[in-house]
Amino acid sequence: MNQSALLRPDWTPATIALMILGFMVFWPLGLAMLAYIIFGDRLRGFKRDVNQATDGFFASCHRPHGRHRSHFSTGNVAFDDWRKAELDRMEEERRKLDEMREEFDSYLRELRRAKDQEEFDRFMRDRRNAKRDDNGPVAEYQTP
């Protein structure tokens, strides 16, 4: 099991232990871990939105100095057209990769859900079979 699977934003034993340890050491750490467990799935989209907003802000503040004018005309129309076409092609590839990554992430979420459902169904089936074998309540549920 890799490290990212241990610390996924979900109620896993590792995240619960880290949250408790965080509260014991310094309460804001525990609170941060609790926020990660609850809102962690939304962090990727939030990070992407913040990065896009920041990039847009700094792109508008960008002022060319001397030779470092990468977004402006070089004076050679053929080169400028080629450069624009290449940048557009790379942006399209980046968009396709982002879409594929989002599809894969949703596939993994669905796979985890199906695995959890399968484990739950197996538990319920085993529990029912144990009750049928004993013709009564399961031994660990009996009161003395």
PDB file of C-alpha atoms in Angstrom:
ATOM      1  CA  MET A   1       0.000   0.000   0.000  1.00  0.00           C
ATOM      2  CA  ASN A   2       1.518   3.328  -0.983  1.00  0.00           C
ATOM      3  CA  GLN A   3       1.613   6.447   1.134  1.00  0.00           C
ATOM      4  CA  SER A   4      -1.126   8.262  -0.777  1.00  0.00           C
ATOM      5  CA  ALA A   5      -3.561   5.432  -0.080  1.00  0.00           C
ATOM      6  CA  LEU A   6      -2.799   5.638   3.649  1.00  0.00           C
ATOM      7  CA  LEU A   7      -3.465   9.362   3.844  1.00  0.00           C
ATOM      8  CA  ARG A   8      -6.414   9.699   1.516  1.00  0.00           C
ATOM      9  CA  PRO A   9      -9.082  12.100   2.797  1.00  0.00           C
ATOM     10  CA  ASP A  10     -11.278   9.492   4.406  1.00  0.00           C
ATOM     11  CA  TRP A  11     -11.885   7.959   7.838  1.00  0.00           C
ATOM     12  CA  THR A  12      -8.997   5.481   7.736  1.00  0.00           C
ATOM     13  CA  PRO A  13      -7.138   4.248  10.823  1.00  0.00           C
ATOM     14  CA  ALA A  14      -4.070   6.251   9.778  1.00  0.00           C
ATOM     15  CA  THR A  15      -5.956   9.544   9.405  1.00  0.00           C
ATOM     16  CA  ILE A  16      -7.839   9.008  12.667  1.00  0.00           C
ATOM     17  CA  ALA A  17      -4.588   8.258  14.493  1.00  0.00           C
ATOM     18  CA  LEU A  18      -2.950  11.353  13.021  1.00  0.00           C
ATOM     19  CA  MET A  19      -5.931  13.473  13.996  1.00  0.00           C
ATOM     20  CA  ILE A  20      -5.866  12.213  17.597  1.00  0.00           C
ATOM     21  CA  LEU A  21      -2.095  12.651  17.776  1.00  0.00           C
ATOM     22  CA  GLY A  22      -2.492  16.163  16.373  1.00  0.00           C
ATOM     23  CA  PHE A  23      -5.023  17.082  19.047  1.00  0.00           C
ATOM     24  CA  MET A  24      -2.752  15.660  21.741  1.00  0.00           C
ATOM     25  CA  VAL A  25       0.370  17.505  20.548  1.00  0.00           C
ATOM     26  CA  PHE A  26      -1.073  20.844  19.417  1.00  0.00           C
ATOM     27  CA  TRP A  27      -4.818  21.251  18.904  1.00  0.00           C
ATOM     28  CA  PRO A  28      -4.610  23.206  15.584  1.00  0.00           C
ATOM     29  CA  LEU A  29      -2.835  20.209  14.018  1.00  0.00           C
ATOM     30  CA  GLY A  30      -5.706  17.944  15.022  1.00  0.00           C
ATOM     31  CA  LEU A  31      -8.194  20.462  13.685  1.00  0.00           C
ATOM     32  CA  ALA A  32      -6.286  20.673  10.396  1.00  0.00           C
ATOM     33  CA  MET A  33      -6.321  16.876  10.084  1.00  0.00           C
ATOM     34  CA  LEU A  34     -10.062  16.802  10.797  1.00  0.00           C
ATOM     35  CA  ALA A  35     -10.617  19.420   8.066  1.00  0.00           C
ATOM     36  CA  TYR A  36      -8.499  17.317   5.674  1.00  0.00           C
ATOM     37  CA  ILE A  37     -10.558  14.204   6.429  1.00  0.00           C
ATOM     38  CA  ILE A  38     -13.852  16.023   5.879  1.00  0.00           C
ATOM     39  CA  PHE A  39     -12.981  18.399   3.023  1.00  0.00           C
ATOM     40  CA  GLY A  40      -9.946  16.673   1.458  1.00  0.00           C
ATOM     41  CA  ASP A  41     -11.765  15.522  -1.669  1.00  0.00           C
ATOM     42  CA  ARG A  42     -12.482  19.148  -2.556  1.00  0.00           C
ATOM     43  CA  LEU A  43      -8.861  20.300  -2.145  1.00  0.00           C
ATOM     44  CA  ARG A  44      -7.761  19.285  -5.646  1.00  0.00           C
ATOM     45  CA  GLY A  45     -10.420  21.435  -7.342  1.00  0.00           C
ATOM     46  CA  PHE A  46      -9.833  24.287  -4.902  1.00  0.00           C
ATOM     47  CA  LYS A  47      -6.080  24.175  -5.592  1.00  0.00           C
ATOM     48  CA  ARG A  48      -6.678  24.211  -9.358  1.00  0.00           C
ATOM     49  CA  ASP A  49      -9.040  27.216  -9.059  1.00  0.00           C
ATOM     50  CA  VAL A  50      -6.578  29.135  -6.876  1.00  0.00           C
ATOM     51  CA  ASN A  51      -3.704  28.383  -9.267  1.00  0.00           C
ATOM     52  CA  GLN A  52      -5.728  29.581 -12.259  1.00  0.00           C
ATOM     53  CA  ALA A  53      -6.752  32.781 -10.470  1.00  0.00           C
ATOM     54  CA  THR A  54      -3.170  33.438  -9.357  1.00  0.00           C
ATOM     55  CA  ASP A  55      -1.806  32.770 -12.847  1.00  0.00           C
ATOM     56  CA  GLY A  56      -4.376  35.143 -14.322  1.00  0.00           C
ATOM     57  CA  PHE A  57      -3.535  37.834 -11.806  1.00  0.00           C
ATOM     58  CA  PHE A  58       0.204  37.624 -12.381  1.00  0.00           C
ATOM     59  CA  ALA A  59      -0.219  37.386 -16.154  1.00  0.00           C
ATOM     60  CA  SER A  60      -2.056  40.701 -16.084  1.00  0.00           C
ATOM     61  CA  CYS A  61       0.768  42.204 -13.999  1.00  0.00           C
ATOM     62  CA  HIS A  62       3.439  40.892 -16.349  1.00  0.00           C
ATOM     63  CA  ARG A  63       5.417  43.680 -17.999  1.00  0.00           C
ATOM     64  CA  PRO A  64       8.014  42.820 -20.611  1.00  0.00           C
ATOM     65  CA  HIS A  65      11.533  44.046 -19.920  1.00  0.00           C
ATOM     66  CA  GLY A  66      14.090  44.077 -22.695  1.00  0.00           C
ATOM     67  CA  ARG A  67      14.433  40.751 -24.497  1.00  0.00           C
ATOM     68  CA  HIS A  68      12.129  38.767 -22.183  1.00  0.00           C
ATOM     69  CA  ARG A  69       8.992  39.414 -24.252  1.00  0.00           C
ATOM     70  CA  SER A  70       7.775  35.834 -24.756  1.00  0.00           C
ATOM     71  CA  HIS A  71       4.079  36.733 -25.260  1.00  0.00           C
ATOM     72  CA  PHE A  72       4.623  39.449 -27.835  1.00  0.00           C
ATOM     73  CA  SER A  73       5.474  39.605 -31.502  1.00  0.00           C
ATOM     74  CA  THR A  74       9.032  38.988 -32.604  1.00  0.00           C
ATOM     75  CA  GLY A  75       8.493  40.762 -35.907  1.00  0.00           C
ATOM     76  CA  ASN A  76       8.594  37.498 -37.863  1.00  0.00           C
ATOM     77  CA  VAL A  77       4.990  36.681 -38.745  1.00  0.00           C
ATOM     78  CA  ALA A  78       5.707  33.077 -39.746  1.00  0.00           C
ATOM     79  CA  PHE A  79       7.491  32.366 -36.455  1.00  0.00           C
ATOM     80  CA  ASP A  80       4.769  34.096 -34.413  1.00  0.00           C
ATOM     81  CA  ASP A  81       2.072  32.032 -36.168  1.00  0.00           C
ATOM     82  CA  TRP A  82       3.995  28.800 -35.583  1.00  0.00           C
ATOM     83  CA  ARG A  83       4.589  29.666 -31.916  1.00  0.00           C
ATOM     84  CA  LYS A  84       0.899  30.480 -31.373  1.00  0.00           C
ATOM     85  CA  ALA A  85      -0.148  27.205 -33.032  1.00  0.00           C
ATOM     86  CA  GLU A  86       2.295  25.223 -30.843  1.00  0.00           C
ATOM     87  CA  LEU A  87       1.131  26.949 -27.661  1.00  0.00           C
ATOM     88  CA  ASP A  88      -2.496  26.251 -28.581  1.00  0.00           C
ATOM     89  CA  ARG A  89      -1.652  22.596 -29.279  1.00  0.00           C
ATOM     90  CA  MET A  90       0.122  22.245 -25.917  1.00  0.00           C
ATOM     91  CA  GLU A  91      -2.799  23.876 -24.103  1.00  0.00           C
ATOM     92  CA  GLU A  92      -5.181  21.412 -25.769  1.00  0.00           C
ATOM     93  CA  GLU A  93      -2.957  18.497 -24.697  1.00  0.00           C
ATOM     94  CA  ARG A  94      -2.884  19.844 -21.139  1.00  0.00           C
ATOM     95  CA  ARG A  95      -6.680  20.088 -21.121  1.00  0.00           C
ATOM     96  CA  LYS A  96      -6.975  16.489 -22.377  1.00  0.00           C
ATOM     97  CA  LEU A  97      -4.557  15.282 -19.687  1.00  0.00           C
ATOM     98  CA  ASP A  98      -6.516  17.116 -16.990  1.00  0.00           C
ATOM     99  CA  GLU A  99      -9.753  15.516 -18.212  1.00  0.00           C
ATOM    100  CA  MET A 100      -8.145  12.059 -18.239  1.00  0.00           C
ATOM    101  CA  ARG A 101      -6.813  12.584 -14.702  1.00  0.00           C
ATOM    102  CA  GLU A 102     -10.272  13.621 -13.473  1.00  0.00           C
ATOM    103  CA  GLU A 103     -11.839  10.567 -15.145  1.00  0.00           C
ATOM    104  CA  PHE A 104      -9.240   8.295 -13.533  1.00  0.00           C
ATOM    105  CA  ASP A 105      -9.801   9.876 -10.116  1.00  0.00           C
ATOM    106  CA  SER A 106     -13.551   9.283 -10.392  1.00  0.00           C
ATOM    107  CA  TYR A 107     -12.856   5.708 -11.546  1.00  0.00           C
ATOM    108  CA  LEU A 108     -10.703   5.125  -8.454  1.00  0.00           C
ATOM    109  CA  ARG A 109     -13.404   6.577  -6.190  1.00  0.00           C
ATOM    110  CA  GLU A 110     -15.983   4.272  -7.769  1.00  0.00           C
ATOM    111  CA  LEU A 111     -13.620   1.305  -7.447  1.00  0.00           C
ATOM    112  CA  ARG A 112     -13.123   2.024  -3.729  1.00  0.00           C
ATOM    113  CA  ARG A 113     -16.875   2.334  -3.254  1.00  0.00           C
ATOM    114  CA  ALA A 114     -17.482  -0.979  -5.033  1.00  0.00           C
ATOM    115  CA  LYS A 115     -14.812  -2.691  -2.925  1.00  0.00           C
ATOM    116  CA  ASP A 116     -16.332  -1.308   0.280  1.00  0.00           C
ATOM    117  CA  GLN A 117     -19.794  -2.441  -0.862  1.00  0.00           C
ATOM    118  CA  GLU A 118     -18.476  -5.922  -1.625  1.00  0.00           C
ATOM    119  CA  GLU A 119     -16.844  -6.205   1.806  1.00  0.00           C
ATOM    120  CA  PHE A 120     -20.042  -5.023   3.495  1.00  0.00           C
ATOM    121  CA  ASP A 121     -22.173  -7.492   1.525  1.00  0.00           C
ATOM    122  CA  ARG A 122     -19.798 -10.328   2.439  1.00  0.00           C
ATOM    123  CA  PHE A 123     -19.999  -9.346   6.121  1.00  0.00           C
ATOM    124  CA  MET A 124     -23.790  -9.327   6.039  1.00  0.00           C
ATOM    125  CA  ARG A 125     -23.883 -12.682   4.203  1.00  0.00           C
ATOM    126  CA  ASP A 126     -21.478 -14.266   6.729  1.00  0.00           C
ATOM    127  CA  ARG A 127     -23.506 -12.846   9.595  1.00  0.00           C
ATOM    128  CA  ARG A 128     -26.736 -14.269   8.177  1.00  0.00           C
ATOM    129  CA  ASN A 129     -25.102 -17.666   7.612  1.00  0.00           C
ATOM    130  CA  ALA A 130     -23.798 -17.713  11.191  1.00  0.00           C
ATOM    131  CA  LYS A 131     -27.305 -17.019  12.498  1.00  0.00           C
ATOM    132  CA  ARG A 132     -28.790 -19.847  10.409  1.00  0.00           C
ATOM    133  CA  ASP A 133     -26.161 -22.317  11.633  1.00  0.00           C
ATOM    134  CA  ASP A 134     -26.922 -21.574  15.288  1.00  0.00           C
ATOM    135  CA  ASN A 135     -30.687 -21.379  14.816  1.00  0.00           C
ATOM    136  CA  GLY A 136     -30.736 -18.310  16.981  1.00  0.00           C
ATOM    137  CA  PRO A 137     -28.805 -15.201  17.798  1.00  0.00           C
ATOM    138  CA  VAL A 138     -25.067 -15.168  17.223  1.00  0.00           C
ATOM    139  CA  ALA A 139     -23.123 -16.118  20.362  1.00  0.00           C
ATOM    140  CA  GLU A 140     -21.294 -12.800  20.732  1.00  0.00           C
ATOM    141  CA  TYR A 141     -24.590 -10.918  20.733  1.00  0.00           C
ATOM    142  CA  GLN A 142     -26.155 -12.937  23.566  1.00  0.00           C
ATOM    143  CA  THR A 143     -26.533 -11.231  26.935  1.00  0.00           C
ATOM    144  CA  PRO A 144     -25.428 -13.157  30.051  1.00  0.00           C
TER     145      PRO A 144
END
